[in-house]
Amino acid sequence: QVQLVESGGGLVQPGGSLRLSCQASGPLLEDYIIGWFRQAPGKEREGVSCINKRIGITWSADSVKGRFTTSRDNAKRTVYLQMNSLKVEDTAVYYCALSYWRSKNWPPPENEYGYWGQGTQVTVSS
């Protein structure tokens, strides 16, 4: 069974940095997408970024471009979300999810992600 485990969340001051990790385990196909999503209290879940495991192409939401970077370590089956210049509005529970990208839409819509992690809290506050 595919499992995703996020780590790295915490409390940080505005302007600070955090690095989230998403480790995948279980039977995985050769090609898949790992996406990062976040959900703030009272708001809908939104896509933050994603990366293709095989070729490494990435996508980032406009709200995080230039501040967040997504990378992968295939040997460790781990995807990272490096978050710099954090803002109060980045406060949310962050989830990683896996899509087998059947439709080839880019970025994959949320409903194409079939496996989700448990989430990790990121709080940006002074």
Tab-separated table of C-alpha atoms in Angstrom:
chain	number	residue	atom	x	y	z
A	1	GLN	CA	0.000	0.000	0.000
A	2	VAL	CA	1.305	3.424	-0.968
A	3	GLN	CA	1.916	5.691	1.997
A	4	LEU	CA	3.083	9.293	2.182
A	5	VAL	CA	4.553	10.827	5.313
A	6	GLU	CA	5.165	14.568	5.646
A	7	SER	CA	7.586	16.120	8.098
A	8	GLY	CA	9.275	19.431	8.770
A	9	GLY	CA	6.418	21.676	9.770
A	10	GLY	CA	6.572	24.027	12.722
A	11	LEU	CA	6.425	27.587	13.953
A	12	VAL	CA	8.512	30.220	12.195
A	13	GLN	CA	8.638	34.002	12.184
A	14	PRO	CA	7.689	35.999	9.093
A	15	GLY	CA	10.594	36.061	6.673
A	16	GLY	CA	11.885	32.741	7.944
A	17	SER	CA	12.322	29.394	6.199
A	18	LEU	CA	11.184	25.819	6.583
A	19	ARG	CA	11.764	22.675	4.563
A	20	LEU	CA	9.012	20.114	4.336
A	21	SER	CA	9.691	16.521	3.352
A	22	CYS	CA	7.351	13.954	1.841
A	23	GLN	CA	8.550	10.370	1.865
A	24	ALA	CA	6.735	7.771	-0.199
A	25	SER	CA	6.687	4.063	0.549
A	26	GLY	CA	5.011	0.978	-0.802
A	27	PRO	CA	4.607	-0.290	-4.365
A	28	LEU	CA	5.128	2.688	-6.660
A	29	LEU	CA	5.047	2.889	-10.429
A	30	GLU	CA	7.995	4.379	-12.313
A	31	ASP	CA	6.343	7.700	-13.140
A	32	TYR	CA	4.210	9.794	-10.825
A	33	ILE	CA	3.646	13.318	-9.604
A	34	ILE	CA	4.036	14.489	-6.031
A	35	GLY	CA	1.995	17.552	-5.257
A	36	TRP	CA	1.971	19.884	-2.282
A	37	PHE	CA	-1.315	21.327	-1.100
A	38	ARG	CA	-2.265	23.482	1.846
A	39	GLN	CA	-5.407	24.296	3.739
A	40	ALA	CA	-5.776	27.276	6.028
A	41	PRO	CA	-8.549	27.494	8.632
A	42	GLY	CA	-11.842	28.373	6.979
A	43	LYS	CA	-10.416	28.140	3.478
A	44	GLU	CA	-10.470	25.586	0.719
A	45	ARG	CA	-7.472	23.402	0.061
A	46	GLU	CA	-5.234	24.831	-2.651
A	47	GLY	CA	-2.404	23.491	-4.750
A	48	VAL	CA	1.020	24.898	-3.923
A	49	SER	CA	3.428	23.020	-6.183
A	50	CYS	CA	4.148	19.701	-7.813
A	51	ILE	CA	7.026	17.777	-9.336
A	52	ASN	CA	7.290	14.896	-11.760
A	53	LYS	CA	9.323	12.059	-10.273
A	54	ARG	CA	10.837	10.801	-13.540
A	55	ILE	CA	11.847	14.011	-15.347
A	56	GLY	CA	11.741	16.535	-12.536
A	57	ILE	CA	9.553	19.213	-14.096
A	58	THR	CA	7.864	21.413	-11.538
A	59	TRP	CA	4.950	23.768	-11.189
A	60	SER	CA	4.337	26.397	-8.516
A	61	ALA	CA	1.311	28.489	-7.672
A	62	ASP	CA	1.670	32.218	-8.333
A	63	SER	CA	1.327	32.909	-4.599
A	64	VAL	CA	4.569	31.055	-3.837
A	65	LYS	CA	6.662	31.560	-6.965
A	66	GLY	CA	10.097	32.882	-6.154
A	67	ARG	CA	9.749	31.819	-2.518
A	68	PHE	CA	9.038	28.071	-2.551
A	69	THR	CA	11.109	25.460	-4.377
A	70	THR	CA	10.191	21.833	-4.972
A	71	SER	CA	12.857	19.170	-5.445
A	72	ARG	CA	13.214	15.415	-5.275
A	73	ASP	CA	15.625	12.715	-4.196
A	74	ASN	CA	14.503	9.626	-6.070
A	75	ALA	CA	16.902	7.338	-4.214
A	76	LYS	CA	15.178	8.303	-0.965
A	77	ARG	CA	11.718	8.459	-2.541
A	78	THR	CA	11.449	11.877	-0.980
A	79	VAL	CA	10.190	15.206	-2.263
A	80	TYR	CA	11.056	18.466	-0.572
A	81	LEU	CA	9.301	21.806	-0.354
A	82	GLN	CA	11.778	24.524	0.544
A	83	MET	CA	9.840	27.518	1.803
A	84	ASN	CA	11.650	30.839	2.093
A	85	SER	CA	10.474	34.349	2.904
A	86	LEU	CA	7.474	32.925	4.681
A	87	LYS	CA	4.463	35.132	5.244
A	88	VAL	CA	1.683	35.003	7.805
A	89	GLU	CA	-0.688	34.014	5.016
A	90	ASP	CA	1.366	30.853	4.389
A	91	THR	CA	0.042	29.472	7.667
A	92	ALA	CA	-1.807	26.238	6.915
A	93	VAL	CA	-1.727	22.475	7.135
A	94	TYR	CA	0.449	21.271	4.285
A	95	TYR	CA	-0.243	17.966	2.598
A	96	CYS	CA	1.648	16.001	0.004
A	97	ALA	CA	-0.176	13.775	-2.420
A	98	LEU	CA	0.636	11.373	-5.248
A	99	SER	CA	-0.868	11.268	-8.715
A	100	TYR	CA	-0.187	8.700	-11.424
A	101	TRP	CA	-0.937	11.467	-13.927
A	102	ARG	CA	-3.248	9.487	-16.188
A	103	SER	CA	-4.757	12.545	-17.889
A	104	LYS	CA	-1.405	14.277	-18.506
A	105	ASN	CA	-2.982	17.613	-17.568
A	106	TRP	CA	-0.356	19.937	-16.103
A	107	PRO	CA	-0.514	20.535	-13.265
A	108	PRO	CA	-2.725	17.583	-12.419
A	109	PRO	CA	-6.034	18.670	-10.876
A	110	GLU	CA	-6.584	17.809	-7.241
A	111	ASN	CA	-9.028	15.009	-8.042
A	112	GLU	CA	-6.244	13.092	-9.817
A	113	TYR	CA	-4.302	12.645	-6.613
A	114	GLY	CA	-5.188	9.274	-5.162
A	115	TYR	CA	-2.875	9.083	-2.177
A	116	TRP	CA	-2.493	11.685	0.560
A	117	GLY	CA	-0.289	12.193	3.572
A	118	GLN	CA	-1.568	13.086	7.012
A	119	GLY	CA	-0.484	16.729	6.802
A	120	THR	CA	1.965	18.875	8.731
A	121	GLN	CA	1.197	22.215	10.365
A	122	VAL	CA	3.095	25.310	9.287
A	123	THR	CA	2.523	28.403	11.390
A	124	VAL	CA	4.071	31.743	10.464
A	125	SER	CA	3.742	34.196	13.303
A	126	SER	CA	5.745	36.759	15.195
